[in-house]
Amino acid sequence: MATIHPVVLCGGSGTRLWPLSRKSYPKQFVPLVGKQTLFQACAERMRGPEDAPFAAPIVLTNSDFRFIVTEQLAEVGIDPGTVLIEPEGRNTAPAVLAAALHLNASDPDAIMLVAPSDHVIPDSKAFFAAVAEGARVAADQKDLVTFGITPDRPETGYGYLQLQASPDGTGKAQPLGRFVEKPDLDTAKKMLADGSYLWNSGIFLFAVRDILAAFQAHAPDLMAPVRAAVEQARADLGFLRLDPAAWAEVADISIDYAVMEKAKNLSVVPYSAGWSDLGSWSAVQELSNPDEEGVATSGEVTAIDCHNVLLRSEAGNQELVAMGLDNMIAVAMPDAVLVASMDKAQDVKQAVTALKAKGAKQAEELPVDHRPWGWFESLAIGDRFQVKRIHVHPGAALSLQSHHHRSEHWIVVEGTAKVTIDDEVKLVTENESVYIPVGAVHRMENPGKVPMVLIEVQTGTYLGEDDIIRYEDVYARK
C-alpha cells in the first residue's frame, strides 16, 4: 500500500454539544468519551498500522486553535507534519483543496486520507482495512473514495450515500449511486429497509492529482484563490498561514457540494465496525457505558431512580444530583447548565442561537480561556475588580505588556514565577506575591519543570482583555 498522507480537518464549533463544546473551545478538543480528546484519538488513529505507518498528519485549523493543536499532539507524542492556518472558516472544499495543493508541490501521486477530527472510530484494525481497500481503488481505478457507514437505525441527522447495489458484506468498494440529503424519519425508515443506503461519514481518500483534476472540472472558481492562498502562505512559528487576502475570495462550500456530488469516478467503501460523529448528547450517552437502566454519568454525579439519562458535572467541586428523571440530558458547567429531553438532542444548537440573540457570552465562550502559554479562569468579577486563576505551562511565558486602566496583584500558589516589572526581574515562589502598578511594563514566566499557578487580583476602571499593549511575545500575537 502506498504511503497515506492524513489530512485532519480541525475547525467547527460543535454547537450541538453545548455547553461543553463552544466556539472558543469546540468538541474536538474535549475528552467527551475516555481520557483523550477526540482530536488526540483521531491523531493517534492517523498514525496508521505498525506494518504500514502513515505519513505525519497535515492539520487544518484556525489561528485561535493553533497552539491547542500542537499542545494536544505533544501530549500524545505526535509531531505534526504541516499545520495550515485558515484565516477564516470556508467549509471543507477549500480546506481539502489547500491541503492537496500543498502536497502537490512535493508529490502529485500522494494518497490523501481526509478525516474530521471529531469522530469516534473504536476499531482501528477494521478502519485500517477499509483505508487499504480505499487506497487500492484510488490507485487502480483513479477513483475518489468515500466511506459509508452501515446504518443501524433510521437516523435523520446524517446525509446518506446510495450504492448502485446493496453491500455484499465483504467490505469491498462499490460504485456510488448518489448522495442523499438528511431525510425525514419516514424516508429514513424506508432507506434503512432498502439496504442500499449508507451514512455519509465525511471521510474521503484520493490521489492528489485526481482530486485536483476533480476540482478543476467541477469547482474551477476555487482553484485560483486557493492556489494563491497556498503559494503566498507564510511561515509563522512552525505554522503555515494561508494568505488572508486570497483566502477572503474563496467561496464557503463543502466538498460534497463542490466536487463529490458532480464527479462520476466515485467509489464507496462500506464500513460496519462502529463509528460515531458524536453529533448530539444522545450519541455521547450511547458511548458513555450506560448501566442497565441507561444511566450514563461523568464527574461528581448522583442518580436516584433515573432511566435513560446522561448526567455530566464538569466542575470538580460541583455535585449534580438527579432524581426520577427519564429520557433526559443534564450537563452542568460552572457558568451554564443544560437540561433537555433526550428527544431534543439534535436541537441543542437552538439554545446557542437563543443565547447569542440575548447577548449571553455563555453562547460561545467558556469560563476557562485557553492561551498558548496555558489558561486562565475568572473566579470573581465586580465593577472595579476581577480575580483570576492563571495556569502557566513549564517553560512558557506571557507577553511583555502593560495596561492603561488596571493594576494587578499576583500571588503564586504553585511553582515559581519569574516576574519582570519595568527594569526589575525576580523570582516569586509559592505563598509570595508581587504588585504591578498601572502602566508598568511586566511579564510573568514559568522557568520551572512543573506548572505554575497564581491568583491574580485586578483593580481598575476597565478590566477587559483588550486593555493589553504587547511589546514582545514569543507566540507572535499582535
XYZ file of C-alpha atoms in Angstrom:
478
model
C 0.000 0.000 0.000
C 1.273 3.469 -0.879
C 2.055 5.842 1.971
C -1.094 7.511 3.245
C -0.953 11.256 3.968
C -3.605 12.033 6.608
C -5.354 15.395 6.377
C -7.126 16.242 9.633
C -9.842 18.891 9.496
C -9.887 20.649 12.839
C -12.387 23.502 12.653
C -16.056 23.771 13.570
C -17.838 24.886 16.703
C -19.800 21.795 17.771
C -22.871 23.725 18.899
C -24.970 20.578 19.307
C -22.815 19.653 22.323
C -23.249 22.960 24.122
C -22.443 23.865 26.916
C -19.318 21.671 26.988
C -18.442 22.437 23.363
C -18.372 26.120 22.412
C -16.904 28.272 19.684
C -13.933 29.204 21.904
C -13.121 25.522 22.606
C -15.109 23.074 20.434
C -15.803 19.399 20.956
C -12.750 18.014 19.143
C -10.510 19.330 21.935
C -12.658 17.938 24.759
C -12.426 14.448 26.343
C -16.046 13.516 25.669
C -15.577 9.739 25.817
C -12.492 8.406 27.547
C -9.479 10.376 28.745
C -8.228 11.506 25.340
C -9.807 14.306 23.349
C -11.457 13.421 20.052
C -8.658 15.225 18.212
C -5.973 13.240 20.046
C -7.756 9.959 19.326
C -8.012 10.927 15.647
C -4.316 11.844 15.508
C -3.304 8.539 17.076
C -5.535 6.651 14.634
C -3.904 8.558 11.772
C -0.507 7.127 12.687
C -1.644 4.076 10.721
C -0.905 0.390 11.354
C 2.508 -0.658 12.648
C 3.373 -2.529 9.451
C 2.433 0.410 7.185
C 2.550 3.672 9.127
C 1.031 6.790 7.633
C 2.964 9.987 6.957
C 2.895 12.808 9.503
C -0.546 14.450 9.505
C -1.430 17.707 7.820
C -3.773 19.606 10.135
C -6.062 22.427 9.020
C -7.292 24.701 11.776
C -7.736 28.378 12.566
C -5.462 30.808 14.342
C -7.265 30.537 17.689
C -6.712 26.779 17.876
C -3.175 26.502 16.504
C -1.445 26.185 19.868
C -4.151 23.877 21.216
C -3.466 21.586 18.241
C 0.277 21.403 18.844
C -0.139 21.104 22.621
C -2.578 18.209 22.352
C -0.423 16.454 19.751
C 2.622 16.804 22.013
C 0.664 15.224 24.887
C 0.272 12.014 22.831
C 3.780 12.123 21.361
C 2.890 13.114 17.798
C 4.928 15.569 15.761
C 2.652 17.153 13.128
C 3.754 17.464 9.537
C 2.230 20.781 8.475
C -0.330 22.851 10.367
C -2.160 25.039 7.845
C -3.869 28.070 9.389
C -7.096 29.141 7.717
C -7.668 32.909 8.066
C -11.424 32.274 8.071
C -13.619 29.196 8.060
C -14.581 28.382 4.475
C -16.007 24.857 4.890
C -14.408 21.612 3.733
C -13.876 22.123 -0.021
C -11.307 24.959 0.250
C -9.596 23.199 3.162
C -9.180 19.951 1.227
C -8.060 21.819 -1.880
C -5.437 23.752 0.121
C -4.049 20.501 1.546
C -3.988 18.916 -1.933
C -2.131 21.890 -3.437
C 0.341 21.826 -0.546
C 1.023 18.114 -1.100
C 1.118 18.523 -4.876
C 4.279 20.621 -4.603
C 6.196 17.599 -3.309
C 4.279 14.536 -4.516
C 1.395 14.750 -7.043
C 0.825 10.984 -6.695
C 0.420 11.131 -2.897
C -2.669 9.458 -1.444
C -4.687 11.750 0.859
C -6.914 10.446 3.648
C -9.190 13.309 4.711
C -10.969 12.980 8.041
C -12.753 15.254 10.512
C -11.055 15.399 13.903
C -14.183 14.795 15.989
C -15.285 11.268 15.071
C -15.180 8.133 17.218
C -13.877 5.011 15.434
C -13.128 2.395 18.094
C -11.872 -0.456 15.864
C -8.577 0.779 14.394
C -7.811 -2.560 12.743
C -11.091 -2.521 10.798
C -10.546 1.132 9.930
C -7.079 0.415 8.520
C -8.507 -2.435 6.440
C -11.125 -0.072 4.981
C -8.436 2.532 4.239
C -6.312 -0.106 2.489
C -9.285 -1.030 0.307
C -9.868 2.633 -0.489
C -6.187 3.136 -1.342
C -6.323 0.148 -3.719
C -9.296 1.604 -5.573
C -7.780 5.089 -5.679
C -4.558 3.695 -7.139
C -6.054 1.157 -9.574
C -9.180 2.990 -10.752
C -8.223 6.649 -10.109
C -11.486 6.933 -8.186
C -12.403 9.389 -5.471
C -13.288 7.235 -2.470
C -15.700 7.945 0.350
C -16.518 5.746 3.327
C -20.126 4.810 4.051
C -21.288 3.639 7.467
C -23.726 0.731 7.636
C -26.807 2.218 9.361
C -28.318 0.524 12.388
C -31.291 2.865 12.801
C -33.349 5.346 10.744
C -31.133 8.353 11.505
C -32.302 11.812 10.431
C -29.141 13.630 11.494
C -26.873 12.274 8.739
C -26.663 12.527 4.985
C -26.697 9.217 3.097
C -24.890 7.517 0.229
C -26.951 5.309 -2.076
C -24.992 2.489 -3.648
C -25.793 1.099 -7.053
C -26.392 -2.252 -5.311
C -26.736 -3.328 -1.679
C -23.429 -4.042 0.112
C -22.333 -7.658 -0.167
C -20.733 -7.789 3.281
C -17.172 -8.167 2.004
C -16.133 -4.563 2.689
C -15.085 -4.154 -0.941
C -15.527 -0.786 -2.617
C -18.643 -0.311 -4.713
C -19.794 2.378 -7.168
C -21.728 5.274 -5.670
C -25.199 5.892 -6.997
C -25.981 9.269 -5.454
C -25.716 11.499 -2.388
C -28.884 11.950 -0.333
C -29.577 14.902 1.989
C -30.626 14.368 5.602
C -34.044 12.684 5.348
C -37.188 12.953 7.447
C -37.994 9.991 9.694
C -40.358 8.189 7.291
C -37.831 8.438 4.460
C -35.028 7.281 6.749
C -37.055 4.190 7.688
C -37.590 3.326 4.013
C -33.890 3.832 3.261
C -32.904 1.558 6.145
C -35.259 -1.148 4.893
C -33.963 -0.780 1.331
C -30.443 -1.857 2.306
C -28.562 0.099 -0.358
C -28.086 3.255 1.714
C -25.135 4.076 3.973
C -24.483 7.032 6.237
C -22.121 9.595 4.753
C -19.145 9.654 7.148
C -17.436 12.696 5.628
C -14.172 10.706 5.351
C -12.513 10.669 1.906
C -9.481 9.173 0.197
C -7.955 10.016 -3.182
C -4.718 10.706 -5.027
C -3.636 14.343 -5.057
C -3.629 14.605 -8.858
C -7.135 13.065 -9.055
C -8.771 15.398 -6.541
C -7.074 18.398 -8.178
C -8.461 17.298 -11.545
C -11.903 16.981 -9.958
C -11.729 20.481 -8.509
C -10.591 21.835 -11.876
C -13.519 20.130 -13.606
C -16.303 20.783 -11.104
C -15.254 23.760 -8.958
C -12.830 25.785 -11.122
C -13.702 29.040 -9.334
C -11.989 27.728 -6.209
C -8.689 26.946 -7.899
C -7.167 30.411 -8.368
C -7.862 31.921 -4.930
C -6.931 28.759 -3.007
C -3.775 28.313 -5.075
C -2.841 31.932 -4.361
C -3.530 31.426 -0.638
C -1.180 28.416 -0.581
C 1.552 29.910 -2.749
C 1.551 33.150 -0.759
C 1.349 31.425 2.629
C 3.901 32.499 5.202
C 5.651 30.546 7.936
C 4.817 31.593 11.500
C 6.380 29.772 14.483
C 6.188 26.394 12.757
C 2.725 27.014 11.319
C 1.892 27.886 7.714
C -0.578 30.765 7.460
C -2.631 30.801 4.267
C -2.708 34.248 2.688
C -5.688 36.181 4.147
C -6.365 38.371 1.098
C -6.513 35.424 -1.295
C -8.494 33.317 1.179
C -11.111 36.053 1.515
C -12.005 35.446 -2.155
C -12.707 31.747 -1.554
C -16.318 30.533 -1.569
C -17.758 28.859 1.542
C -18.741 25.395 0.280
C -18.463 21.768 1.329
C -16.508 19.222 -0.678
C -19.734 17.254 -1.173
C -21.435 20.137 -2.964
C -18.341 21.421 -4.758
C -17.000 18.136 -6.126
C -18.367 14.836 -4.885
C -21.974 15.236 -5.995
C -20.787 16.136 -9.509
C -17.940 13.671 -10.070
C -18.521 10.383 -11.881
C -15.456 8.462 -10.672
C -16.743 7.772 -7.164
C -16.469 4.623 -5.090
C -17.723 3.838 -1.589
C -16.074 1.556 0.942
C -18.802 0.190 3.267
C -17.817 0.242 6.939
C -19.715 -1.509 9.721
C -17.225 -1.815 12.601
C -18.508 1.096 14.688
C -18.483 4.835 14.072
C -19.997 7.994 15.534
C -19.585 11.672 14.793
C -20.748 12.451 18.354
C -23.138 14.947 16.842
C -25.520 15.024 19.797
C -25.676 14.372 23.521
C -27.708 11.222 22.823
C -24.719 9.888 20.843
C -22.442 10.701 23.784
C -24.800 8.829 26.103
C -24.652 5.719 23.920
C -20.843 5.698 24.036
C -20.509 6.514 27.755
C -21.078 2.966 29.065
C -24.600 3.450 30.427
C -25.695 0.993 33.109
C -28.598 -1.447 32.804
C -31.027 1.433 33.396
C -29.451 3.508 30.632
C -27.827 5.918 33.093
C -24.534 7.373 31.821
C -22.603 9.672 34.152
C -19.419 11.732 34.188
C -17.922 13.686 37.082
C -19.477 14.141 40.520
C -22.973 12.774 39.853
C -25.617 11.042 41.967
C -28.548 9.444 40.131
C -31.633 8.216 42.020
C -34.413 6.356 40.233
C -33.350 7.573 36.775
C -33.738 5.862 33.416
C -32.126 6.539 30.017
C -30.289 9.697 31.071
C -26.964 11.415 30.512
C -25.657 13.258 33.568
C -22.368 15.189 33.446
C -20.827 17.506 36.032
C -17.890 19.388 34.545
C -16.599 21.098 37.704
C -14.657 19.205 40.353
C -16.411 20.820 43.312
C -19.921 20.599 41.859
C -22.281 17.724 42.686
C -25.049 17.028 40.187
C -27.994 15.168 41.733
C -30.809 13.815 39.561
C -33.984 12.189 40.889
C -36.726 10.469 38.944
C -35.538 11.581 35.522
C -36.454 9.648 32.395
C -35.082 10.225 28.884
C -33.213 13.381 29.927
C -29.891 15.167 29.433
C -28.300 17.257 32.200
C -24.879 18.834 31.649
C -23.646 21.190 34.369
C -20.802 23.619 33.707
C -19.554 26.282 36.148
C -21.288 29.031 34.144
C -24.153 27.247 32.362
C -26.433 24.222 32.752
C -28.276 22.333 30.029
C -31.407 20.345 30.924
C -33.170 18.836 27.931
C -35.276 15.925 26.808
C -33.244 13.255 25.038
C -35.702 13.689 22.151
C -34.347 17.235 21.684
C -30.693 16.168 21.499
C -30.408 17.229 17.855
C -31.855 20.661 18.645
C -29.377 21.896 21.263
C -27.871 24.336 18.765
C -31.171 26.242 19.006
C -30.207 27.079 22.591
C -26.938 28.574 21.324
C -28.855 30.691 18.819
C -31.200 31.931 21.557
C -28.295 32.777 23.880
C -26.486 34.680 21.124
C -29.646 36.665 20.417
C -29.773 37.831 24.039
C -26.043 38.617 24.111
C -25.076 35.930 26.625
C -21.345 35.239 26.495
C -22.030 31.629 27.513
C -23.240 31.019 23.945
C -19.683 30.896 22.596
C -17.186 31.397 25.427
C -16.088 29.000 28.153
C -15.224 30.252 31.655
C -11.714 28.903 31.039
C -9.786 30.911 28.439
C -7.046 28.866 26.730
C -3.881 30.656 25.632
C -0.578 29.470 24.053
C 1.119 29.631 27.459
C -1.649 27.872 29.423
C -5.060 29.075 30.574
C -6.923 31.314 32.980
C -10.361 31.454 34.510
C -12.284 34.214 36.245
C -13.176 33.365 39.849
C -14.930 36.592 40.826
C -15.888 39.788 38.980
C -17.063 43.129 40.371
C -17.498 46.641 38.996
C -13.849 47.555 39.609
C -12.137 44.252 40.361
C -11.595 40.769 38.970
C -9.974 37.673 40.469
C -8.417 35.087 38.150
C -6.629 31.777 38.470
C -3.777 31.583 35.945
C -2.037 28.343 34.920
C 1.283 28.659 33.061
C 2.897 25.628 31.408
C 6.529 24.748 32.215
C 8.866 26.909 30.167
C 6.045 29.157 28.924
C 5.874 32.947 29.157
C 3.189 35.593 28.817
C 3.856 38.573 26.601
C 5.772 41.635 27.807
C 2.859 44.014 28.256
C 1.271 46.929 30.061
C -2.251 48.169 30.861
C -3.787 51.633 30.758
C -6.649 51.056 33.187
C -5.767 48.386 35.743
C -3.190 47.338 38.294
C -2.536 43.708 39.204
C -1.546 41.783 42.299
C -0.096 38.291 41.745
C 0.029 35.602 44.438
C 1.898 32.429 43.468
C 0.178 29.304 44.844
C 2.029 26.567 42.911
C 5.509 26.535 41.378
C 7.778 29.507 40.800
C 7.210 32.597 38.679
C 9.898 34.693 37.012
C 8.460 38.206 37.087
C 9.557 41.273 35.140
C 8.327 44.710 36.272
C 9.909 47.529 34.263
C 13.674 47.094 34.837
C 13.392 44.624 37.741
C 13.429 40.820 37.278
C 12.906 38.486 40.242
C 11.693 35.023 41.221
C 8.442 34.730 43.158
C 7.807 31.382 44.862
C 4.767 29.769 46.496
C 2.930 31.962 49.017
C 4.771 35.071 47.818
C 3.187 37.986 45.972
C 4.094 40.944 43.787
C 2.279 44.160 42.773
C 2.180 45.584 39.220
C 1.110 49.260 39.086
C -0.981 50.758 36.280
C 1.221 51.357 33.228
C 4.148 49.211 34.396
C 5.722 47.048 31.675
C 5.586 43.499 33.001
C 5.766 39.822 32.204
C 5.429 36.503 34.007
C 7.275 33.325 33.030
C 7.423 29.780 34.342
C 11.134 28.848 34.490
C 10.448 25.501 36.153
C 9.558 21.970 35.073
C 6.124 21.860 36.746
C 3.046 24.034 36.085
C 2.964 27.412 37.781
C -0.351 28.635 39.207
C -1.072 32.069 40.556
C -4.049 34.081 41.702
C -4.345 37.462 40.022
C -6.359 40.305 41.545
C -7.084 43.108 39.073
C -8.387 46.513 40.133
C -9.206 49.470 37.918
C -11.770 51.323 35.841
C -11.683 48.869 32.910
C -10.794 45.158 33.112
C -11.317 43.927 29.543
C -8.813 41.646 27.809
C -8.334 44.258 25.088
C -6.557 46.566 27.554
C -3.211 44.965 26.694
C -0.299 46.671 24.973
C 2.164 43.975 23.838
C 5.845 44.831 23.405
C 7.268 41.317 22.964
C 5.547 37.975 22.513
C 7.151 34.582 21.892
C 3.879 33.451 20.253
C 3.854 36.299 17.698
C 0.440 37.582 18.726
C -0.456 41.113 17.776
